[in-house]
C-alpha cells in the first residue's frame, strides 16, 4: 500500500470500495497484493503484481472490512 498526495495524482481512478471516481489531484491510497493469486512467483515480488493495483479513497480502505 502507498499513499498518494493530490499532486501525484494526475488521472481519474475508480475506487473499488464505493465505486465512485477518484478525481485527479485527490489524495488517495494505492494497494496491490504482494504476489498474484495462484502464482508460483516469489511472494515479495511486488513488480509482478503491478497490474493488480487498485486506487482507494482512504476512508473506503479503512472501512473495507465492514462492507458487504
PDB file of N, CA and C in Angstrom:
ATOM      1  N   UNK A   1       0.840  -1.165   0.000  1.00  0.00           N
ATOM      2  CA  UNK A   1       0.000   0.000   0.000  1.00  0.00           C
ATOM      3  C   UNK A   1       0.891   1.235   0.000  1.00  0.00           C
ATOM      4  N   UNK A   2       0.431   2.267  -0.701  1.00  0.00           N
ATOM      5  CA  UNK A   2       1.165   3.523  -0.754  1.00  0.00           C
ATOM      6  C   UNK A   2       0.164   4.673  -0.782  1.00  0.00           C
ATOM      7  N   UNK A   3       0.455   5.714  -0.041  1.00  0.00           N
ATOM      8  CA  UNK A   3      -0.379   6.912  -0.059  1.00  0.00           C
ATOM      9  C   UNK A   3       0.086   7.829  -1.175  1.00  0.00           C
ATOM     10  N   UNK A   4      -0.868   8.395  -1.907  1.00  0.00           N
ATOM     11  CA  UNK A   4      -0.540   9.375  -2.939  1.00  0.00           C
ATOM     12  C   UNK A   4      -1.068  10.736  -2.510  1.00  0.00           C
ATOM     13  N   UNK A   5      -0.247  11.739  -2.708  1.00  0.00           N
ATOM     14  CA  UNK A   5      -0.705  13.102  -2.442  1.00  0.00           C
ATOM     15  C   UNK A   5      -1.547  13.562  -3.622  1.00  0.00           C
ATOM     16  N   UNK A   6      -2.254  14.621  -3.453  1.00  0.00           N
ATOM     17  CA  UNK A   6      -3.039  15.150  -4.557  1.00  0.00           C
ATOM     18  C   UNK A   6      -2.181  15.523  -5.749  1.00  0.00           C
ATOM     19  N   UNK A   7      -0.992  16.047  -5.497  1.00  0.00           N
ATOM     20  CA  UNK A   7      -0.112  16.465  -6.587  1.00  0.00           C
ATOM     21  C   UNK A   7       0.384  15.280  -7.409  1.00  0.00           C
ATOM     22  N   UNK A   8       0.476  14.112  -6.808  1.00  0.00           N
ATOM     23  CA  UNK A   8       0.976  12.929  -7.503  1.00  0.00           C
ATOM     24  C   UNK A   8      -0.106  12.250  -8.330  1.00  0.00           C
ATOM     25  N   UNK A   9      -1.339  12.646  -8.160  1.00  0.00           N
ATOM     26  CA  UNK A   9      -2.458  12.016  -8.853  1.00  0.00           C
ATOM     27  C   UNK A   9      -2.839  12.847 -10.069  1.00  0.00           C
ATOM     28  N   UNK A  10      -2.663  12.293 -11.271  1.00  0.00           N
ATOM     29  CA  UNK A  10      -2.893  13.074 -12.489  1.00  0.00           C
ATOM     30  C   UNK A  10      -4.021  12.547 -13.368  1.00  0.00           C
ATOM     31  N   UNK A  11      -4.635  11.435 -13.012  1.00  0.00           N
ATOM     32  CA  UNK A  11      -5.749  10.934 -13.815  1.00  0.00           C
ATOM     33  C   UNK A  11      -6.819  10.347 -12.906  1.00  0.00           C
ATOM     34  N   UNK A  12      -8.037  10.201 -13.406  1.00  0.00           N
ATOM     35  CA  UNK A  12      -9.111   9.662 -12.559  1.00  0.00           C
ATOM     36  C   UNK A  12      -8.993   8.144 -12.389  1.00  0.00           C
ATOM     37  N   UNK A  13      -9.455   7.673 -11.246  1.00  0.00           N
ATOM     38  CA  UNK A  13      -9.489   6.237 -10.954  1.00  0.00           C
ATOM     39  C   UNK A  13     -10.860   5.910 -10.374  1.00  0.00           C
ATOM     40  N   UNK A  14     -11.217   4.647 -10.341  1.00  0.00           N
ATOM     41  CA  UNK A  14     -12.483   4.198  -9.766  1.00  0.00           C
ATOM     42  C   UNK A  14     -12.167   3.453  -8.471  1.00  0.00           C
ATOM     43  N   UNK A  15     -12.717   3.928  -7.353  1.00  0.00           N
ATOM     44  CA  UNK A  15     -12.500   3.304  -6.049  1.00  0.00           C
ATOM     45  C   UNK A  15     -13.311   2.007  -5.983  1.00  0.00           C
ATOM     46  N   UNK A  16     -12.683   0.863  -5.686  1.00  0.00           N
ATOM     47  CA  UNK A  16     -13.434  -0.391  -5.587  1.00  0.00           C
ATOM     48  C   UNK A  16     -14.298  -0.463  -4.331  1.00  0.00           C
ATOM     49  N   UNK A  17     -14.062   0.406  -3.367  1.00  0.00           N
ATOM     50  CA  UNK A  17     -14.839   0.389  -2.138  1.00  0.00           C
ATOM     51  C   UNK A  17     -16.218   1.004  -2.291  1.00  0.00           C
ATOM     52  N   UNK A  18     -16.291   2.130  -3.007  1.00  0.00           N
ATOM     53  CA  UNK A  18     -17.571   2.838  -3.146  1.00  0.00           C
ATOM     54  C   UNK A  18     -18.015   2.957  -4.599  1.00  0.00           C
ATOM     55  N   UNK A  19     -17.172   2.528  -5.530  1.00  0.00           N
ATOM     56  CA  UNK A  19     -17.434   2.598  -6.965  1.00  0.00           C
ATOM     57  C   UNK A  19     -17.593   4.033  -7.460  1.00  0.00           C
ATOM     58  N   UNK A  20     -17.039   4.999  -6.743  1.00  0.00           N
ATOM     59  CA  UNK A  20     -17.064   6.402  -7.154  1.00  0.00           C
ATOM     60  C   UNK A  20     -15.703   6.785  -7.729  1.00  0.00           C
ATOM     61  N   UNK A  21     -15.709   7.807  -8.551  1.00  0.00           N
ATOM     62  CA  UNK A  21     -14.473   8.271  -9.167  1.00  0.00           C
ATOM     63  C   UNK A  21     -13.582   8.984  -8.151  1.00  0.00           C
ATOM     64  N   UNK A  22     -12.295   8.724  -8.246  1.00  0.00           N
ATOM     65  CA  UNK A  22     -11.289   9.487  -7.506  1.00  0.00           C
ATOM     66  C   UNK A  22     -10.726  10.472  -8.525  1.00  0.00           C
ATOM     67  N   UNK A  23     -11.018  11.745  -8.348  1.00  0.00           N
ATOM     68  CA  UNK A  23     -10.635  12.757  -9.321  1.00  0.00           C
ATOM     69  C   UNK A  23      -9.139  13.064  -9.257  1.00  0.00           C
ATOM     70  N   UNK A  24      -8.578  13.507 -10.372  1.00  0.00           N
ATOM     71  CA  UNK A  24      -7.166  13.919 -10.356  1.00  0.00           C
ATOM     72  C   UNK A  24      -6.938  14.988  -9.291  1.00  0.00           C
ATOM     73  N   UNK A  25      -5.821  14.888  -8.606  1.00  0.00           N
ATOM     74  CA  UNK A  25      -5.488  15.844  -7.566  1.00  0.00           C
ATOM     75  C   UNK A  25      -6.028  15.482  -6.197  1.00  0.00           C
ATOM     76  N   UNK A  26      -6.745  14.357  -6.089  1.00  0.00           N
ATOM     77  CA  UNK A  26      -7.310  13.928  -4.813  1.00  0.00           C
ATOM     78  C   UNK A  26      -6.358  12.951  -4.126  1.00  0.00           C
ATOM     79  N   UNK A  27      -5.952  13.221  -2.893  1.00  0.00           N
ATOM     80  CA  UNK A  27      -5.110  12.253  -2.176  1.00  0.00           C
ATOM     81  C   UNK A  27      -5.877  10.939  -2.006  1.00  0.00           C
ATOM     82  N   UNK A  28      -5.193   9.817  -2.184  1.00  0.00           N
ATOM     83  CA  UNK A  28      -5.810   8.504  -2.033  1.00  0.00           C
ATOM     84  C   UNK A  28      -4.735   7.445  -1.810  1.00  0.00           C
ATOM     85  N   UNK A  29      -5.140   6.192  -1.698  1.00  0.00           N
ATOM     86  CA  UNK A  29      -4.224   5.077  -1.468  1.00  0.00           C
ATOM     87  C   UNK A  29      -4.157   4.189  -2.693  1.00  0.00           C
ATOM     88  N   UNK A  30      -2.989   3.628  -2.938  1.00  0.00           N
ATOM     89  CA  UNK A  30      -2.820   2.632  -3.991  1.00  0.00           C
ATOM     90  C   UNK A  30      -2.440   1.328  -3.294  1.00  0.00           C
ATOM     91  N   UNK A  31      -3.159   0.268  -3.606  1.00  0.00           N
ATOM     92  CA  UNK A  31      -2.897  -1.033  -2.985  1.00  0.00           C
ATOM     93  C   UNK A  31      -2.630  -2.075  -4.061  1.00  0.00           C
ATOM     94  N   UNK A  32      -1.905  -3.105  -3.697  1.00  0.00           N
ATOM     95  CA  UNK A  32      -1.662  -4.232  -4.591  1.00  0.00           C
ATOM     96  C   UNK A  32      -1.274  -5.426  -3.745  1.00  0.00           C
ATOM     97  N   UNK A  33      -1.547  -6.636  -4.236  1.00  0.00           N
ATOM     98  CA  UNK A  33      -1.145  -7.822  -3.482  1.00  0.00           C
ATOM     99  C   UNK A  33       0.374  -7.998  -3.541  1.00  0.00           C
ATOM    100  N   UNK A  34       0.912  -8.659  -2.565  1.00  0.00           N
ATOM    101  CA  UNK A  34       2.354  -8.914  -2.555  1.00  0.00           C
ATOM    102  C   UNK A  34       2.738  -9.857  -3.691  1.00  0.00           C
ATOM    103  N   UNK A  35       1.817 -10.685  -4.129  1.00  0.00           N
ATOM    104  CA  UNK A  35       2.045 -11.575  -5.266  1.00  0.00           C
ATOM    105  C   UNK A  35       0.694 -11.904  -5.884  1.00  0.00           C
ATOM    106  N   UNK A  36       0.726 -12.246  -7.135  1.00  0.00           N
ATOM    107  CA  UNK A  36      -0.523 -12.591  -7.810  1.00  0.00           C
ATOM    108  C   UNK A  36      -1.092 -13.880  -7.238  1.00  0.00           C
ATOM    109  N   UNK A  37      -2.404 -13.929  -7.115  1.00  0.00           N
ATOM    110  CA  UNK A  37      -3.063 -15.122  -6.584  1.00  0.00           C
ATOM    111  C   UNK A  37      -2.780 -16.325  -7.472  1.00  0.00           C
ATOM    112  N   UNK A  38      -2.637 -17.494  -6.881  1.00  0.00           N
ATOM    113  CA  UNK A  38      -2.362 -18.736  -7.619  1.00  0.00           C
ATOM    114  C   UNK A  38      -1.086 -18.625  -8.448  1.00  0.00           C
ATOM    115  N   UNK A  39      -0.115 -17.932  -7.923  1.00  0.00           N
ATOM    116  CA  UNK A  39       1.131 -17.711  -8.639  1.00  0.00           C
ATOM    117  C   UNK A  39       2.257 -18.480  -7.971  1.00  0.00           C
ATOM    118  N   UNK A  40       3.226 -18.887  -8.771  1.00  0.00           N
ATOM    119  CA  UNK A  40       4.407 -19.531  -8.205  1.00  0.00           C
ATOM    120  C   UNK A  40       5.555 -18.532  -8.075  1.00  0.00           C
ATOM    121  N   UNK A  41       5.215 -17.241  -8.163  1.00  0.00           N
ATOM    122  CA  UNK A  41       6.219 -16.187  -8.034  1.00  0.00           C
ATOM    123  C   UNK A  41       6.636 -16.005  -6.588  1.00  0.00           C
ATOM    124  N   UNK A  42       7.773 -15.400  -6.407  1.00  0.00           N
ATOM    125  CA  UNK A  42       8.250 -15.047  -5.076  1.00  0.00           C
ATOM    126  C   UNK A  42       7.210 -14.152  -4.407  1.00  0.00           C
ATOM    127  N   UNK A  43       6.754 -14.472  -3.194  1.00  0.00           N
ATOM    128  CA  UNK A  43       5.701 -13.684  -2.546  1.00  0.00           C
ATOM    129  C   UNK A  43       6.048 -12.215  -2.330  1.00  0.00           C
ATOM    130  N   UNK A  44       7.310 -11.847  -2.384  1.00  0.00           N
ATOM    131  CA  UNK A  44       7.685 -10.444  -2.178  1.00  0.00           C
ATOM    132  C   UNK A  44       7.945  -9.718  -3.485  1.00  0.00           C
ATOM    133  N   UNK A  45       7.608 -10.342  -4.610  1.00  0.00           N
ATOM    134  CA  UNK A  45       7.815  -9.752  -5.928  1.00  0.00           C
ATOM    135  C   UNK A  45       6.665  -8.798  -6.252  1.00  0.00           C
ATOM    136  N   UNK A  46       6.702  -7.571  -5.726  1.00  0.00           N
ATOM    137  CA  UNK A  46       5.590  -6.634  -5.921  1.00  0.00           C
ATOM    138  C   UNK A  46       5.506  -6.140  -7.360  1.00  0.00           C
ATOM    139  N   UNK A  47       6.598  -6.157  -8.119  1.00  0.00           N
ATOM    140  CA  UNK A  47       6.545  -5.707  -9.510  1.00  0.00           C
ATOM    141  C   UNK A  47       5.647  -6.603 -10.349  1.00  0.00           C
ATOM    142  N   UNK A  48       5.597  -7.890 -10.040  1.00  0.00           N
ATOM    143  CA  UNK A  48       4.794  -8.816 -10.841  1.00  0.00           C
ATOM    144  C   UNK A  48       3.306  -8.586 -10.647  1.00  0.00           C
ATOM    145  N   UNK A  49       2.921  -7.927  -9.563  1.00  0.00           N
ATOM    146  CA  UNK A  49       1.515  -7.690  -9.282  1.00  0.00           C
ATOM    147  C   UNK A  49       1.098  -6.252  -9.591  1.00  0.00           C
ATOM    148  N   UNK A  50       1.922  -5.509 -10.309  1.00  0.00           N
ATOM    149  CA  UNK A  50       1.624  -4.103 -10.585  1.00  0.00           C
ATOM    150  C   UNK A  50       0.313  -3.934 -11.342  1.00  0.00           C
ATOM    151  N   UNK A  51      -0.040  -4.894 -12.190  1.00  0.00           N
ATOM    152  CA  UNK A  51      -1.293  -4.778 -12.930  1.00  0.00           C
ATOM    153  C   UNK A  51      -2.509  -5.025 -12.041  1.00  0.00           C
ATOM    154  N   UNK A  52      -2.303  -5.457 -10.805  1.00  0.00           N
ATOM    155  CA  UNK A  52      -3.396  -5.699  -9.863  1.00  0.00           C
ATOM    156  C   UNK A  52      -3.582  -4.533  -8.883  1.00  0.00           C
ATOM    157  N   UNK A  53      -2.924  -3.394  -9.168  1.00  0.00           N
ATOM    158  CA  UNK A  53      -3.057  -2.221  -8.298  1.00  0.00           C
ATOM    159  C   UNK A  53      -4.488  -1.720  -8.306  1.00  0.00           C
ATOM    160  N   UNK A  54      -4.926  -1.213  -7.155  1.00  0.00           N
ATOM    161  CA  UNK A  54      -6.239  -0.598  -7.022  1.00  0.00           C
ATOM    162  C   UNK A  54      -6.083   0.725  -6.279  1.00  0.00           C
ATOM    163  N   UNK A  55      -6.848   1.712  -6.689  1.00  0.00           N
ATOM    164  CA  UNK A  55      -6.808   3.041  -6.090  1.00  0.00           C
ATOM    165  C   UNK A  55      -8.054   3.210  -5.224  1.00  0.00           C
ATOM    166  N   UNK A  56      -7.850   3.519  -3.946  1.00  0.00           N
ATOM    167  CA  UNK A  56      -8.930   3.608  -2.958  1.00  0.00           C
ATOM    168  C   UNK A  56      -8.961   4.981  -2.304  1.00  0.00           C
ATOM    169  N   UNK A  57     -10.171   5.454  -1.987  1.00  0.00           N
ATOM    170  CA  UNK A  57     -10.287   6.573  -1.045  1.00  0.00           C
ATOM    171  C   UNK A  57      -9.781   6.051   0.295  1.00  0.00           C
ATOM    172  N   UNK A  58      -9.133   6.895   1.070  1.00  0.00           N
ATOM    173  CA  UNK A  58      -8.596   6.446   2.366  1.00  0.00           C
ATOM    174  C   UNK A  58      -9.711   5.935   3.278  1.00  0.00           C
ATOM    175  N   UNK A  59     -10.849   6.617   3.313  1.00  0.00           N
ATOM    176  CA  UNK A  59     -11.964   6.187   4.170  1.00  0.00           C
ATOM    177  C   UNK A  59     -12.525   4.840   3.712  1.00  0.00           C
ATOM    178  N   UNK A  60     -12.600   4.626   2.415  1.00  0.00           N
ATOM    179  CA  UNK A  60     -13.098   3.344   1.894  1.00  0.00           C
ATOM    180  C   UNK A  60     -12.143   2.207   2.258  1.00  0.00           C
ATOM    181  N   UNK A  61     -10.846   2.465   2.186  1.00  0.00           N
ATOM    182  CA  UNK A  61      -9.864   1.450   2.557  1.00  0.00           C
ATOM    183  C   UNK A  61     -10.009   1.082   4.035  1.00  0.00           C
ATOM    184  N   UNK A  62     -10.166   2.073   4.890  1.00  0.00           N
ATOM    185  CA  UNK A  62     -10.314   1.798   6.318  1.00  0.00           C
ATOM    186  C   UNK A  62     -11.601   1.029   6.612  1.00  0.00           C
ATOM    187  N   UNK A  63     -12.647   1.237   5.822  1.00  0.00           N
ATOM    188  CA  UNK A  63     -13.946   0.592   6.051  1.00  0.00           C
ATOM    189  C   UNK A  63     -14.119  -0.697   5.261  1.00  0.00           C
ATOM    190  N   UNK A  64     -13.107  -1.145   4.554  1.00  0.00           N
ATOM    191  CA  UNK A  64     -13.271  -2.281   3.628  1.00  0.00           C
ATOM    192  C   UNK A  64     -13.740  -3.567   4.321  1.00  0.00           C
ATOM    193  N   UNK A  65     -13.358  -3.781   5.568  1.00  0.00           N
ATOM    194  CA  UNK A  65     -13.763  -4.996   6.282  1.00  0.00           C
ATOM    195  C   UNK A  65     -15.205  -4.925   6.787  1.00  0.00           C
ATOM    196  N   UNK A  66     -15.774  -3.733   6.783  1.00  0.00           N
ATOM    197  CA  UNK A  66     -17.162  -3.576   7.252  1.00  0.00           C
ATOM    198  C   UNK A  66     -18.163  -3.568   6.121  1.00  0.00           C
ATOM    199  N   UNK A  67     -17.687  -3.605   4.891  1.00  0.00           N
ATOM    200  CA  UNK A  67     -18.595  -3.587   3.730  1.00  0.00           C
ATOM    201  C   UNK A  67     -19.099  -4.991   3.421  1.00  0.00           C
ATOM    202  N   UNK A  68     -20.261  -5.044   2.816  1.00  0.00           N
ATOM    203  CA  UNK A  68     -20.832  -6.348   2.421  1.00  0.00           C
ATOM    204  C   UNK A  68     -20.440  -6.695   1.033  1.00  0.00           C
TER     205      UNK A  68
END
